């Protein structure tokens, strides 16, 4: 009896030992994913964020979890990224959710809506203002989970061949513009065009477009828009803090070991910070270069901004009646936006304005010059 008990115990011990090694190996399996980006490789900022995510995930998992990044058009076109994730062609994509407002207008909140949040507020909303939960309920219908994975900060209003002096100048204007803004501008006579970043230059050069916006000085200079349009307008009131997302097929996400999920989520959060930081660091130099090369900076006239604000408010009411997701997200989001600007006008905005005045006084303001002169 005793001997038998011993053998059987040893047997159990042995069996436990025998499964231990493969179990450890199983905890860190080799996994190869494909990521389709909606952006061209030439843009180290916005395309670079996906590269950063891929590299970080590989480093954290000692090379076991590989995500190969493909530029727009290599596997699927820029605007098919979500379909590719949904149908499992790729496991994930890096994109601007507002490219998919044709599926549901509520996708706009995942990037930016006109007169919406700035970049800081967008993060506050996503991480701590109920935004992640609000968007998750939409994305669930498409079999995806999402993570904030980049922000450009407030964008420029884009490149125009002719000056925009009044609302009337918008009539008939063929304008490449991102996301929901096209529907706002259409109310004022603009003919909005949706085009991926990599296809804008040619269309502007050929005259298929009268005007085009992309992001800001660094990217725009790289894409060469200054060569075909003279007037560079600001701000891009439709993109005060547009966010990029990593969308992951939810079944593929569920199959990942927990620590791979953590690695991917952390890499996205890191990319979210770095993309903004990179744009902020690179934009001033690019703007100087553009202005030095003859680009004319223009602010949108107040009357144009006011007309667009009115059109946007109408559009939100109309869209809320059409999309349950839009209505649901808009209600919470609008309250959050009101609170954010209540706070912003006290410290943040006041501080920034003090500093802008100080820098102008020091000779660094107005149209960007070669270098801010020293005071006195
Ligand atoms: Ca844009």
GROMACS .gro file of C-alpha atoms and ligand atoms in nm:
model
  377
    1UNK     CA    1   0.000   0.000   0.000
    2UNK     CA    2   0.270   0.242   0.107
    3UNK     CA    3   0.486   0.162  -0.192
    4UNK     CA    4   0.196   0.193  -0.426
    5UNK     CA    5   0.103   0.531  -0.277
    6UNK     CA    6   0.463   0.643  -0.319
    7UNK     CA    7   0.475   0.536  -0.686
    8UNK     CA    8   0.148   0.699  -0.759
    9UNK     CA    9   0.261   1.024  -0.589
   10UNK     CA   10   0.589   1.012  -0.780
   11UNK     CA   11   0.389   0.954  -1.094
   12UNK     CA   12   0.186   1.262  -1.032
   13UNK     CA   13   0.503   1.454  -0.957
   14UNK     CA   14   0.661   1.334  -1.277
   15UNK     CA   15   0.355   1.413  -1.480
   16UNK     CA   16   0.346   1.763  -1.332
   17UNK     CA   17   0.715   1.808  -1.414
   18UNK     CA   18   0.662   1.677  -1.766
   19UNK     CA   19   0.395   1.936  -1.847
   20UNK     CA   20   0.576   2.224  -1.679
   21UNK     CA   21   0.826   2.293  -1.959
   22UNK     CA   22   0.581   2.301  -2.248
   23UNK     CA   23   0.343   2.510  -2.035
   24UNK     CA   24   0.612   2.778  -1.998
   25UNK     CA   25   0.684   2.768  -2.370
   26UNK     CA   26   0.312   2.800  -2.433
   27UNK     CA   27   0.297   3.117  -2.224
   28UNK     CA   28   0.518   3.292  -2.479
   29UNK     CA   29   0.422   3.142  -2.814
   30UNK     CA   30   0.558   3.276  -3.141
   31UNK     CA   31   0.286   3.488  -3.297
   32UNK     CA   32   0.306   3.667  -3.632
   33UNK     CA   33   0.055   3.938  -3.710
   34UNK     CA   34   0.006   4.176  -3.999
   35UNK     CA   35  -0.088   4.541  -3.954
   36UNK     CA   36  -0.222   4.749  -4.239
   37UNK     CA   37  -0.164   5.124  -4.206
   38UNK     CA   38  -0.384   5.382  -4.376
   39UNK     CA   39  -0.079   5.598  -4.436
   40UNK     CA   40   0.211   5.618  -4.680
   41UNK     CA   41   0.560   5.506  -4.575
   42UNK     CA   42   0.699   5.850  -4.661
   43UNK     CA   43   0.541   5.998  -4.346
   44UNK     CA   44   0.771   5.904  -4.059
   45UNK     CA   45   0.531   6.074  -3.816
   46UNK     CA   46   0.196   5.909  -3.877
   47UNK     CA   47   0.319   5.591  -4.046
   48UNK     CA   48   0.610   5.580  -3.801
   49UNK     CA   49   0.373   5.530  -3.508
   50UNK     CA   50   0.281   5.182  -3.635
   51UNK     CA   51   0.650   5.098  -3.675
   52UNK     CA   52   0.706   5.209  -3.317
   53UNK     CA   53   0.424   4.986  -3.191
   54UNK     CA   54   0.561   4.688  -3.380
   55UNK     CA   55   0.916   4.737  -3.255
   56UNK     CA   56   0.813   4.788  -2.894
   57UNK     CA   57   0.590   4.480  -2.887
   58UNK     CA   58   0.873   4.272  -3.034
   59UNK     CA   59   1.125   4.403  -2.778
   60UNK     CA   60   0.893   4.347  -2.481
   61UNK     CA   61   0.815   3.989  -2.587
   62UNK     CA   62   1.178   3.908  -2.676
   63UNK     CA   63   1.086   3.881  -3.041
   64UNK     CA   64   0.806   3.630  -2.989
   65UNK     CA   65   0.519   3.857  -3.090
   66UNK     CA   66   0.592   4.004  -3.433
   67UNK     CA   67   0.367   4.257  -3.602
   68UNK     CA   68   0.465   4.328  -3.961
   69UNK     CA   69   0.361   4.674  -4.075
   70UNK     CA   70   0.232   4.735  -4.429
   71UNK     CA   71   0.175   5.076  -4.585
   72UNK     CA   72  -0.157   5.178  -4.738
   73UNK     CA   73  -0.208   4.988  -5.061
   74UNK     CA   74   0.038   4.707  -4.991
   75UNK     CA   75  -0.230   4.467  -4.867
   76UNK     CA   76  -0.547   4.675  -4.887
   77UNK     CA   77  -0.615   5.042  -4.975
   78UNK     CA   78  -0.610   5.306  -4.697
   79UNK     CA   79  -0.986   5.320  -4.663
   80UNK     CA   80  -1.032   4.939  -4.652
   81UNK     CA   81  -0.830   4.897  -4.332
   82UNK     CA   82  -1.131   4.836  -4.108
   83UNK     CA   83  -1.287   4.586  -4.351
   84UNK     CA   84  -0.957   4.398  -4.356
   85UNK     CA   85  -0.959   4.374  -3.975
   86UNK     CA   86  -1.325   4.273  -3.966
   87UNK     CA   87  -1.288   3.995  -4.220
   88UNK     CA   88  -0.956   3.872  -4.079
   89UNK     CA   89  -0.736   3.960  -4.379
   90UNK     CA   90  -0.511   4.126  -4.121
   91UNK     CA   91  -0.516   4.106  -3.742
   92UNK     CA   92  -0.497   4.482  -3.690
   93UNK     CA   93  -0.478   4.822  -3.855
   94UNK     CA   94  -0.349   5.168  -3.773
   95UNK     CA   95  -0.585   5.429  -3.904
   96UNK     CA   96  -0.800   5.736  -3.846
   97UNK     CA   97  -1.143   5.605  -3.738
   98UNK     CA   98  -1.320   5.898  -3.906
   99UNK     CA   99  -1.234   5.748  -4.245
  100UNK     CA  100  -1.518   5.507  -4.166
  101UNK     CA  101  -1.807   5.747  -4.099
  102UNK     CA  102  -1.976   5.581  -4.397
  103UNK     CA  103  -2.027   5.272  -4.175
  104UNK     CA  104  -2.154   5.481  -3.884
  105UNK     CA  105  -2.101   5.856  -3.828
  106UNK     CA  106  -2.009   5.777  -3.465
  107UNK     CA  107  -1.665   5.662  -3.590
  108UNK     CA  108  -1.584   6.036  -3.606
  109UNK     CA  109  -1.551   6.055  -3.227
  110UNK     CA  110  -1.259   5.812  -3.251
  111UNK     CA  111  -1.059   6.076  -3.439
  112UNK     CA  112  -1.213   6.422  -3.425
  113UNK     CA  113  -1.538   6.603  -3.492
  114UNK     CA  114  -1.550   6.969  -3.601
  115UNK     CA  115  -1.514   7.210  -3.309
  116UNK     CA  116  -1.435   6.916  -3.084
  117UNK     CA  117  -1.163   6.838  -2.835
  118UNK     CA  118  -0.797   6.932  -2.849
  119UNK     CA  119  -0.535   6.656  -2.818
  120UNK     CA  120  -0.505   6.675  -2.440
  121UNK     CA  121  -0.883   6.668  -2.400
  122UNK     CA  122  -0.916   6.376  -2.640
  123UNK     CA  123  -0.682   6.173  -2.420
  124UNK     CA  124  -0.870   6.284  -2.108
  125UNK     CA  125  -1.196   6.176  -2.266
  126UNK     CA  126  -1.067   5.840  -2.392
  127UNK     CA  127  -0.876   5.737  -2.079
  128UNK     CA  128  -1.078   5.903  -1.800
  129UNK     CA  129  -1.394   6.059  -1.944
  130UNK     CA  130  -1.580   5.746  -2.051
  131UNK     CA  131  -1.453   5.770  -2.409
  132UNK     CA  132  -1.290   5.428  -2.424
  133UNK     CA  133  -1.611   5.263  -2.304
  134UNK     CA  134  -1.828   5.476  -2.533
  135UNK     CA  135  -1.621   5.386  -2.840
  136UNK     CA  136  -1.589   5.019  -2.741
  137UNK     CA  137  -1.968   4.979  -2.758
  138UNK     CA  138  -1.958   5.102  -3.121
  139UNK     CA  139  -1.652   4.903  -3.228
  140UNK     CA  140  -1.798   4.583  -3.079
  141UNK     CA  141  -2.055   4.588  -3.362
  142UNK     CA  142  -1.762   4.564  -3.604
  143UNK     CA  143  -1.578   4.288  -3.418
  144UNK     CA  144  -1.294   4.516  -3.313
  145UNK     CA  145  -1.123   4.646  -3.003
  146UNK     CA  146  -0.937   4.979  -3.022
  147UNK     CA  147  -0.655   5.166  -2.852
  148UNK     CA  148  -0.563   5.533  -2.888
  149UNK     CA  149  -0.238   5.519  -3.087
  150UNK     CA  150  -0.129   5.864  -3.195
  151UNK     CA  151  -0.239   6.224  -3.222
  152UNK     CA  152  -0.131   6.506  -3.452
  153UNK     CA  153  -0.241   6.795  -3.231
  154UNK     CA  154  -0.443   7.081  -3.380
  155UNK     CA  155  -0.412   7.066  -3.756
  156UNK     CA  156  -0.379   7.332  -4.022
  157UNK     CA  157  -0.679   7.425  -4.236
  158UNK     CA  158  -0.504   7.330  -4.556
  159UNK     CA  159  -0.378   7.459  -4.888
  160UNK     CA  160  -0.586   7.683  -5.112
  161UNK     CA  161  -0.508   7.819  -5.455
  162UNK     CA  162  -0.731   8.122  -5.396
  163UNK     CA  163  -0.792   8.319  -5.079
  164UNK     CA  164  -1.103   8.251  -4.874
  165UNK     CA  165  -1.233   8.595  -4.781
  166UNK     CA  166  -1.598   8.515  -4.720
  167UNK     CA  167  -1.843   8.225  -4.693
  168UNK     CA  168  -1.930   8.283  -5.061
  169UNK     CA  169  -1.574   8.182  -5.159
  170UNK     CA  170  -1.650   7.828  -5.037
  171UNK     CA  171  -1.917   7.771  -5.303
  172UNK     CA  172  -1.822   7.497  -5.547
  173UNK     CA  173  -1.477   7.452  -5.393
  174UNK     CA  174  -1.346   7.098  -5.449
  175UNK     CA  175  -1.174   7.044  -5.116
  176UNK     CA  176  -1.001   6.731  -4.987
  177UNK     CA  177  -1.092   6.731  -4.620
  178UNK     CA  178  -1.074   6.461  -4.352
  179UNK     CA  179  -1.374   6.306  -4.184
  180UNK     CA  180  -1.694   6.470  -4.074
  181UNK     CA  181  -1.590   6.823  -4.176
  182UNK     CA  182  -1.686   6.750  -4.536
  183UNK     CA  183  -2.051   6.727  -4.434
  184UNK     CA  184  -2.030   7.057  -4.243
  185UNK     CA  185  -1.864   7.233  -4.537
  186UNK     CA  186  -2.108   7.080  -4.786
  187UNK     CA  187  -2.383   7.282  -4.614
  188UNK     CA  188  -2.190   7.593  -4.721
  189UNK     CA  189  -2.143   7.483  -5.081
  190UNK     CA  190  -1.808   7.301  -5.064
  191UNK     CA  191  -1.775   6.983  -5.270
  192UNK     CA  192  -1.585   6.765  -5.021
  193UNK     CA  193  -1.348   6.496  -5.147
  194UNK     CA  194  -1.221   6.199  -4.950
  195UNK     CA  195  -0.871   6.098  -5.057
  196UNK     CA  196  -0.597   5.908  -4.873
  197UNK     CA  197  -0.285   6.105  -4.780
  198UNK     CA  198  -0.073   5.944  -5.048
  199UNK     CA  199  -0.305   6.055  -5.331
  200UNK     CA  200  -0.363   6.421  -5.248
  201UNK     CA  201  -0.063   6.583  -5.419
  202UNK     CA  202  -0.141   6.449  -5.764
  203UNK     CA  203  -0.506   6.552  -5.743
  204UNK     CA  204  -0.411   6.903  -5.631
  205UNK     CA  205  -0.147   6.932  -5.901
  206UNK     CA  206  -0.384   6.810  -6.174
  207UNK     CA  207  -0.656   7.050  -6.063
  208UNK     CA  208  -0.899   6.771  -5.965
  209UNK     CA  209  -0.892   6.953  -5.631
  210UNK     CA  210  -0.906   7.328  -5.563
  211UNK     CA  211  -0.780   7.289  -5.209
  212UNK     CA  212  -0.658   7.017  -4.975
  213UNK     CA  213  -0.578   6.966  -4.611
  214UNK     CA  214  -0.373   6.690  -4.459
  215UNK     CA  215  -0.213   6.749  -4.117
  216UNK     CA  216   0.033   7.031  -4.056
  217UNK     CA  217   0.360   7.189  -4.167
  218UNK     CA  218   0.592   6.888  -4.129
  219UNK     CA  219   0.382   6.635  -4.322
  220UNK     CA  220   0.241   6.890  -4.565
  221UNK     CA  221   0.587   7.012  -4.666
  222UNK     CA  222   0.699   6.652  -4.715
  223UNK     CA  223   0.401   6.585  -4.939
  224UNK     CA  224   0.487   6.900  -5.137
  225UNK     CA  225   0.152   7.082  -5.122
  226UNK     CA  226   0.333   7.419  -5.107
  227UNK     CA  227   0.449   7.362  -5.465
  228UNK     CA  228   0.093   7.364  -5.599
  229UNK     CA  229  -0.100   7.598  -5.367
  230UNK     CA  230   0.005   7.927  -5.216
  231UNK     CA  231  -0.231   8.002  -4.928
  232UNK     CA  232  -0.196   7.799  -4.609
  233UNK     CA  233  -0.495   7.842  -4.381
  234UNK     CA  234  -0.536   7.786  -4.008
  235UNK     CA  235  -0.668   7.638  -3.792
  236UNK     CA  236  -0.815   7.305  -3.900
  237UNK     CA  237  -1.123   7.364  -3.684
  238UNK     CA  238  -1.244   7.014  -3.774
  239UNK     CA  239  -0.936   6.859  -3.615
  240UNK     CA  240  -0.841   7.022  -3.287
  241UNK     CA  241  -0.678   6.703  -3.160
  242UNK     CA  242  -0.736   6.415  -3.400
  243UNK     CA  243  -0.653   6.072  -3.268
  244UNK     CA  244  -0.535   5.763  -3.450
  245UNK     CA  245  -0.645   5.418  -3.340
  246UNK     CA  246  -0.508   5.071  -3.347
  247UNK     CA  247  -0.801   4.845  -3.432
  248UNK     CA  248  -0.762   4.477  -3.350
  249UNK     CA  249  -0.989   4.193  -3.460
  250UNK     CA  250  -1.157   4.099  -3.131
  251UNK     CA  251  -1.122   3.721  -3.181
  252UNK     CA  252  -0.750   3.758  -3.251
  253UNK     CA  253  -0.722   3.984  -2.946
  254UNK     CA  254  -0.889   3.722  -2.723
  255UNK     CA  255  -0.643   3.457  -2.845
  256UNK     CA  256  -0.340   3.658  -2.727
  257UNK     CA  257  -0.169   3.565  -2.398
  258UNK     CA  258  -0.243   3.829  -2.136
  259UNK     CA  259   0.113   3.965  -2.133
  260UNK     CA  260   0.109   4.006  -2.512
  261UNK     CA  261  -0.214   4.202  -2.476
  262UNK     CA  262  -0.042   4.419  -2.213
  263UNK     CA  263   0.258   4.470  -2.441
  264UNK     CA  264   0.040   4.582  -2.731
  265UNK     CA  265  -0.173   4.812  -2.517
  266UNK     CA  266   0.138   4.972  -2.363
  267UNK     CA  267   0.302   5.016  -2.706
  268UNK     CA  268  -0.010   5.195  -2.834
  269UNK     CA  269  -0.010   5.430  -2.534
  270UNK     CA  270   0.357   5.504  -2.598
  271UNK     CA  271   0.292   5.573  -2.967
  272UNK     CA  272   0.006   5.801  -2.863
  273UNK     CA  273   0.248   6.022  -2.668
  274UNK     CA  274   0.534   6.004  -2.916
  275UNK     CA  275   0.343   6.092  -3.230
  276UNK     CA  276   0.217   6.414  -3.073
  277UNK     CA  277   0.563   6.494  -2.935
  278UNK     CA  278   0.722   6.437  -3.274
  279UNK     CA  279   0.477   6.662  -3.457
  280UNK     CA  280   0.516   6.934  -3.193
  281UNK     CA  281   0.895   6.920  -3.220
  282UNK     CA  282   0.905   6.916  -3.602
  283UNK     CA  283   0.625   7.155  -3.701
  284UNK     CA  284   0.789   7.489  -3.611
  285UNK     CA  285   1.095   7.429  -3.832
  286UNK     CA  286   0.879   7.312  -4.120
  287UNK     CA  287   0.652   7.616  -4.088
  288UNK     CA  288   0.954   7.849  -4.098
  289UNK     CA  289   1.078   7.673  -4.409
  290UNK     CA  290   0.739   7.699  -4.581
  291UNK     CA  291   0.694   8.068  -4.502
  292UNK     CA  292   1.056   8.134  -4.605
  293UNK     CA  293   0.975   7.966  -4.938
  294UNK     CA  294   0.681   8.192  -5.014
  295UNK     CA  295   0.384   8.018  -4.853
  296UNK     CA  296   0.125   8.273  -4.742
  297UNK     CA  297  -0.026   8.206  -4.398
  298UNK     CA  298  -0.391   8.300  -4.356
  299UNK     CA  299  -0.639   8.265  -4.070
  300UNK     CA  300  -0.993   8.168  -4.165
  301UNK     CA  301  -1.208   8.484  -4.142
  302UNK     CA  302  -1.431   8.498  -3.829
  303UNK     CA  303  -1.747   8.502  -4.047
  304UNK     CA  304  -1.640   8.172  -4.210
  305UNK     CA  305  -1.570   8.014  -3.869
  306UNK     CA  306  -1.910   8.129  -3.736
  307UNK     CA  307  -2.096   7.991  -4.038
  308UNK     CA  308  -1.913   7.659  -3.998
  309UNK     CA  309  -1.996   7.645  -3.625
  310UNK     CA  310  -2.363   7.695  -3.705
  311UNK     CA  311  -2.354   7.429  -3.978
  312UNK     CA  312  -2.175   7.185  -3.743
  313UNK     CA  313  -2.438   7.230  -3.469
  314UNK     CA  314  -2.716   7.156  -3.723
  315UNK     CA  315  -2.529   6.851  -3.847
  316UNK     CA  316  -2.492   6.708  -3.495
  317UNK     CA  317  -2.869   6.734  -3.441
  318UNK     CA  318  -2.945   6.573  -3.777
  319UNK     CA  319  -2.688   6.297  -3.728
  320UNK     CA  320  -2.813   6.219  -3.377
  321UNK     CA  321  -3.153   6.146  -3.530
  322UNK     CA  322  -2.995   5.901  -3.779
  323UNK     CA  323  -2.745   5.709  -3.567
  324UNK     CA  324  -2.815   5.570  -3.220
  325UNK     CA  325  -2.442   5.534  -3.156
  326UNK     CA  326  -2.380   5.896  -3.257
  327UNK     CA  327  -2.660   6.021  -3.030
  328UNK     CA  328  -2.540   5.813  -2.737
  329UNK     CA  329  -2.173   5.915  -2.769
  330UNK     CA  330  -2.245   6.279  -2.857
  331UNK     CA  331  -2.448   6.340  -2.539
  332UNK     CA  332  -2.169   6.234  -2.301
  333UNK     CA  333  -1.896   6.381  -2.521
  334UNK     CA  334  -2.063   6.725  -2.544
  335UNK     CA  335  -2.090   6.746  -2.163
  336UNK     CA  336  -1.725   6.649  -2.136
  337UNK     CA  337  -1.625   6.914  -2.392
  338UNK     CA  338  -1.816   7.186  -2.202
  339UNK     CA  339  -1.640   7.092  -1.878
  340UNK     CA  340  -1.301   7.082  -2.046
  341UNK     CA  341  -1.336   7.433  -2.190
  342UNK     CA  342  -1.467   7.561  -1.858
  343UNK     CA  343  -1.137   7.453  -1.707
  344UNK     CA  344  -0.921   7.538  -2.009
  345UNK     CA  345  -1.013   7.907  -2.009
  346UNK     CA  346  -0.881   7.944  -1.653
  347UNK     CA  347  -0.522   7.818  -1.649
  348UNK     CA  348  -0.422   7.646  -1.974
  349UNK     CA  349  -0.546   7.900  -2.225
  350UNK     CA  350  -0.444   8.199  -2.013
  351UNK     CA  351  -0.095   8.059  -1.971
  352UNK     CA  352  -0.055   7.987  -2.343
  353UNK     CA  353  -0.171   8.337  -2.432
  354UNK     CA  354   0.073   8.497  -2.186
  355UNK     CA  355   0.353   8.295  -2.342
  356UNK     CA  356   0.253   8.375  -2.700
  357UNK     CA  357   0.258   8.748  -2.614
  358UNK     CA  358   0.595   8.711  -2.444
  359UNK     CA  359   0.747   8.526  -2.741
  360UNK     CA  360   0.609   8.783  -2.985
  361UNK     CA  361   0.762   9.056  -2.771
  362UNK     CA  362   1.089   8.867  -2.791
  363UNK     CA  363   1.070   8.876  -3.169
  364UNK     CA  364   0.965   8.517  -3.225
  365UNK     CA  365   0.595   8.572  -3.295
  366UNK     CA  366   0.381   8.664  -3.590
  367UNK     CA  367   0.487   8.486  -3.905
  368UNK     CA  368   0.763   8.246  -3.800
  369UNK     CA  369   1.112   8.386  -3.850
  370UNK     CA  370   1.448   8.219  -3.868
  371UNK     CA  371   1.503   8.216  -3.492
  372UNK     CA  372   1.343   8.385  -3.192
  373UNK     CA  373   1.561   8.686  -3.110
  374UNK     CA  374   1.681   8.741  -2.754
  375UNK     CA  375   1.493   8.995  -2.548
  376UNK     CA  376   1.649   9.339  -2.491
  377LIG    CA1  377  -0.658   6.654  -4.166
   0.00000   0.00000   0.00000
